[in-house]
Amino acid sequence: MRAGSVASRAAAAAAAAASAVPATRVCMKTLGGGRRGIRRDPGAEPGAAALRGPRQRPILSRLTNNSRIVGLLAQLEKINAESSESDTARYVTSKILHLAQSQEKTRREMTAKGSTGMEILLSTLENTKDLQTTLNILSILVELVSAGGGRRVSFLVTKGGSQILLQLLMNASKESPPHEELMVQIHSILAKIGPKDKKFGVKARINGALNITLNLVKQNLQNHRLVLPCLQLLRVYSANSVNSVSLGKNGVVELMFKIIGPFSKKNSSLIKVALDTLAALLKSKTNARRAVDRGYVQVLLTIYVDWHRHDNRHRNMLIRKGILQSLKSVTNIKLGRKAFIDANGMKILYNTSQECLAVRTLDPLVNTSSLIMRKCFPKNRLPLPTIKSSFHFQLPVIPVTGPVAQLYSLPPEVDDVVDESDDNDDIDVEAENETENEDDLDQNFKNDDIETDINKLKPQQELGRTIEDLKMYEHLFPELVDDFQDYDLISKEPKPFVFEGKVRGPIVVPTAGEETSGNSGSLGKVVMKENIPSRGDEGEKKSTFMDLAKENIKDDRTLQQQPGDQNRTISSVHGLNNDIVKALDRITLQNIPSQTAPGFTAETKKDCSLPLTVLTCAKACPHMAACGNVLFEGRTVQLGKLCCTGVETEDEDTESNSSVEQASVEVPDGPTLHDPDLYIEIVKNTKSVPEYSEVAYPDYFGHIPPPFKEPILERPYGVQRTKIAQDIERLIHQSDIIDRVVYDLDNPNYAIPEEGDILKFNSKFESGNLRKVIQIRKNEYDLILNSDINSNHYHQWFYFEVSGMRLGVAYRFNIINCEKSNSQFNYGMQPLMYSVQEALNGRPWWIRMGIDICYYKNHFSRSSVAAGGQKGKSYYTITFTVNFPHKDDVCYFAYHYPYTYSTLQMHLQKLESAHNPQQIYFRKDVLCETLSGNTCPLVTITAMPESNYYEHLCQFRNRPYVFLSARVHPGETNASWVMKGTLEYLMSNNPTAQSLRESYIFKIVPMLNPDGVINGNHRCSLSGEDLNRQWQSPNPDLHPTIYHAKGLLQYLAAVKRLPLVYCDYHGHSRKKNVFMYGCSIKETVWRTNDNATSCDVVEDTGYRTLPKILSHIAPAFCMSSCSFVVEKSKESTARVVVWREIGVQRSYTMESTLCGCDQGKYKGLQIGTRELEEMGAKFCVGLLRLKRLTSPLEYNLPSSLLDFENDLIESSCKVTSPTTYVLDEDEPRFLEEVDYSAESNDELDIELAENVGDYEPSAQEEVLSDSELSRTYLP
């Protein structure tokens, strides 16, 4: 009987297949990947073919084994259409299930693009009332989505699977009791497809599915087979905040705590899913409050400790992590954090995480514990009286609006360091309404800053000032009117680029009875001399470093010695900690006093400005720091203290000739622009708000690039986690914290520590920035930076002095009030250090120094006053550890290679005195005075005309202008080093440089923000504003340098001499390499995805030529990092204003990395001054090649000077992004991943591998969990 039944069913199926030929042929076409026919299945029943008749034979003869699914689906479709009996549907679906379970090709065909198989299955599922058919189809769907990953799940969603399955769940729930197997299947497949459906939460809520699932769990707690998929679906529901709140109100949180519990070897899978569901539910603040109110924070901690103690073989790490994830969710609210602290959670998680450190596979537990502890660490206020700068400068005009206006309007009694509520929880409103389409919002957010108004994008040349007003700049363009009648233009032979005098003479550190040599300009030699002849004896051999004839300055220094004074000497160079006399504690420059104090000798240097007095002490004096200020009146300039502890002096008659040789530093070939004595003279005329009276030794000695490479630092695994653990120990072991102030700008009367093992700090010199230092542990110090003057933020630049160190001690420094959310310190960058003893040993250079470096969010609260009105923000910490190379050295630390305003003035004077006036036209004018009265230099460089004949004067005056500027942001010191490279190259005797001068007239403002540089600001001028956001409407009283720099450009536009190129040099703190930002209408519109509009834009692509050239000739330059998009937030920057208002097409910002390069010749190396200066020189070469490419007919250059051919630029380009074209031979596009994991509330959950025994975190997981660069995992 049974056999006959099966046979009859087979015959019926065959008949159905015969009548469904048209449908079958359609399905074959779509399911078969485009095949026109199907071979006959050798195992097919002959009767089936016979029933089709002769016309169908060709098709069925081509049936294959794998195409049986086509016929079965056709049968199923026919059954749906005819509402045939359920037996046939049951049979067909069981056959399809068998094929889906056994053949991957079947699963692939059913989910192939264009396939109708999924629609047939879903249609059958929607219409059938047969339980077995329904179960068969659900099993088929489970097979399809389980083996195919995300693509097949998405395919099911696009076919409407979510809605059909939710409706099926509703229908199935009406039966009493519900069918268990059906509920298991429905929940299993919904749990898989729900995360791929962006509107699944809304659909589930509208269909009433939330309570169905929740009630099933409540009623079947002991039925683990049913509860497990229900919990999985609850977790998916909870991803929607509204659903999460709704479920919470119905008791889901309490329900989860009935499932989870102490350590147990049973039901681990159920507990794991329950914990995941709980963690998702507790992300809702409503549910989190409910959990806190019921004491569940303490319960979670107790459960965690129990699992930690009993899970000795670490087989249940996923459960332990699930508990931590729940704690992480509940501590997102203030009440949760308080409950965590009250339950002793900090100590519990600290102790358990320390016990896990030995097992590498437990790192995810340690990382998550660290995140929770960081989040719950009580917010502290910065230990400052105010976050405003320690220095005050009264502005001539107070802005009406903006942050500076708010700063001045803030009542003095307001505490601006912290808010009344330091917690952002109180201002966050529960998200009861959800985002329907997050992707759309994300897209809008990404493009929100892109300028989309074509009218605003189109350059509209506007002078903005009258012609009469602009005539004030005529005197700064004498090259346009000078007839050169008074110049000797006969000699055209290049004059060698050498300085007058002995340029390679030694730097002399002056002592008592010793003359400060005017020849100390050569960086390299540091010499301690005993006997220096009088000026008369050496008059022919020594000369000044620069020609000061134009200023009528005469150097007729005389040596004044008190009879009987003896000179001190140095015994030898090695072991220099014993070689420097305490008498060198301070070098003071001031007005000559009427009477010299007893015990001192003085030598004087006369000139038209302040005379020079070098003070030294005839006795060893360990604390000479204040000698100059105490003993004499008038302004003094002091040289920072030398290493002086433990010094042994020689007998009075000891010769020091040997030390003269041993202390010499080899000077690289070529001239040097550094002159210590000239630097001191310039410093005396530099005006600072704090009226600095000291000079930092690196600025006095100078810097030469070290003769070795400095690779990007390999970051050790787990360093940030270790640092955070040490910070947490401050709370747990408070008795171990010293908390002693050792340096404080706000309190001039603070007690300087006398103990020998405490470091001494100082930042009272030009460009210095360090506000306060607190000793935390014996060898650990918290450092607080000063904000920009007339501002309450911008803390990033630092430059300070440290002394009193010991050998073999690892000192940890924490700069605790940084503001940027990420830094290249997380990607291998090191701070800079300069050792005075190393300089005296013949190594006067800044080097990258420090280990265990990281940058992370800390527990110091940042007030809304400083955070643009946002509450709950925190500061960030830069931490690094240093082992000093010498005992009792004097060392300096800096964010990047310092380059002071006085250094610039020194370099410009040296260049002016050394140039050949018959060959090089060089002018140094004053553009304007800054707010504090410093001059802003303007430099003009070009080649002298060949003669004063008319043709040569016309050629001279008609050279196109190139306008360059730099250092608008004081903390971007690398911009000044690039500018130094540009200036030196333009002033060199290189034949290419001469050709460049003959091609262009260069107008250069090498430092747009002198006041900011002098006073150690990071970003602003004394007005408290970012000057690079003032170019649209600069105020002549508040932004004089910008007002007049723009005026120069406006004047050039008015006289129809628009610059060919404008470039503003900057530094970039978050990206590697050197790159450019330019301006393009087409690429900006393209970035907005409005391709139709961008196609209509006609634009000259010449703005790309210079960056392309640089990408080929400059090793540090990276074309793929360049961008030519105009953003709204940048509309008032120099680049955009000069492009839009002045009309310069090639208007650029050139950004240089603070860290290093990840491509090209310098790949894997940190950048140094040599590479930065090289970039400045290569920029010049690029301009020359730009000239050749843009005007080949009128520009004839010897081919021997240029190896770069036109075809290089004209080679085919490929589009790598809407904003970047690169040549075929360029490096791959570089996008620095910004790691925001320092924001402890924003970390993504880390999914662990199933096989925890073999688990090793991937690099991605490390980044997400610990901000690590897990290089240890890379091969």
Coordinates of C-alpha atoms in Angstrom, one line a residue, residues 214-224 227 231 234 250-262 264 266-267 270-275 277-278 281 294 296 299-300 303 307:
L214 CA 9.3 37.3 25.3
N215 CA 6.3 35.3 26.5
L216 CA 7.7 32.1 24.9
V217 CA 10.8 32.5 27.0
K218 CA 8.9 33.2 30.2
Q219 CA 6.7 30.2 29.7
N220 CA 9.5 27.8 28.6
L221 CA 12.4 28.6 30.8
Q222 CA 13.3 25.0 31.3
N223 CA 13.0 24.2 27.6
H224 CA 16.5 25.2 26.5
V227 CA 14.6 29.4 24.7
L231 CA 17.1 34.7 23.2
L234 CA 15.6 39.1 21.6
N250 CA 7.8 44.0 30.2
G251 CA 10.4 42.5 32.5
V252 CA 13.1 41.3 30.1
V253 CA 16.0 42.4 32.3
E254 CA 14.7 40.5 35.3
L255 CA 14.1 37.5 33.1
M256 CA 17.7 37.5 31.9
F257 CA 19.0 37.3 35.5
K258 CA 16.9 34.2 36.0
I259 CA 18.9 32.5 33.3
I260 CA 22.4 33.7 34.1
G261 CA 24.1 32.8 37.3
P262 CA 27.2 31.6 39.1
S264 CA 28.1 26.0 36.0
K266 CA 25.7 23.1 32.2
N267 CA 23.8 25.3 29.7
L270 CA 22.2 29.4 26.9
I271 CA 24.0 31.6 29.5
K272 CA 26.3 33.0 26.8
V273 CA 23.4 34.1 24.6
A274 CA 21.5 35.4 27.7
L275 CA 24.5 37.6 28.6
T277 CA 21.1 39.8 25.1
L278 CA 21.5 41.4 28.5
L281 CA 19.3 45.5 26.5
R294 CA 17.5 46.3 41.4
Y296 CA 22.2 44.0 39.4
V299 CA 25.2 40.8 41.0
L300 CA 27.2 41.0 37.8
I303 CA 29.0 36.4 39.0
W307 CA 33.4 32.5 36.8

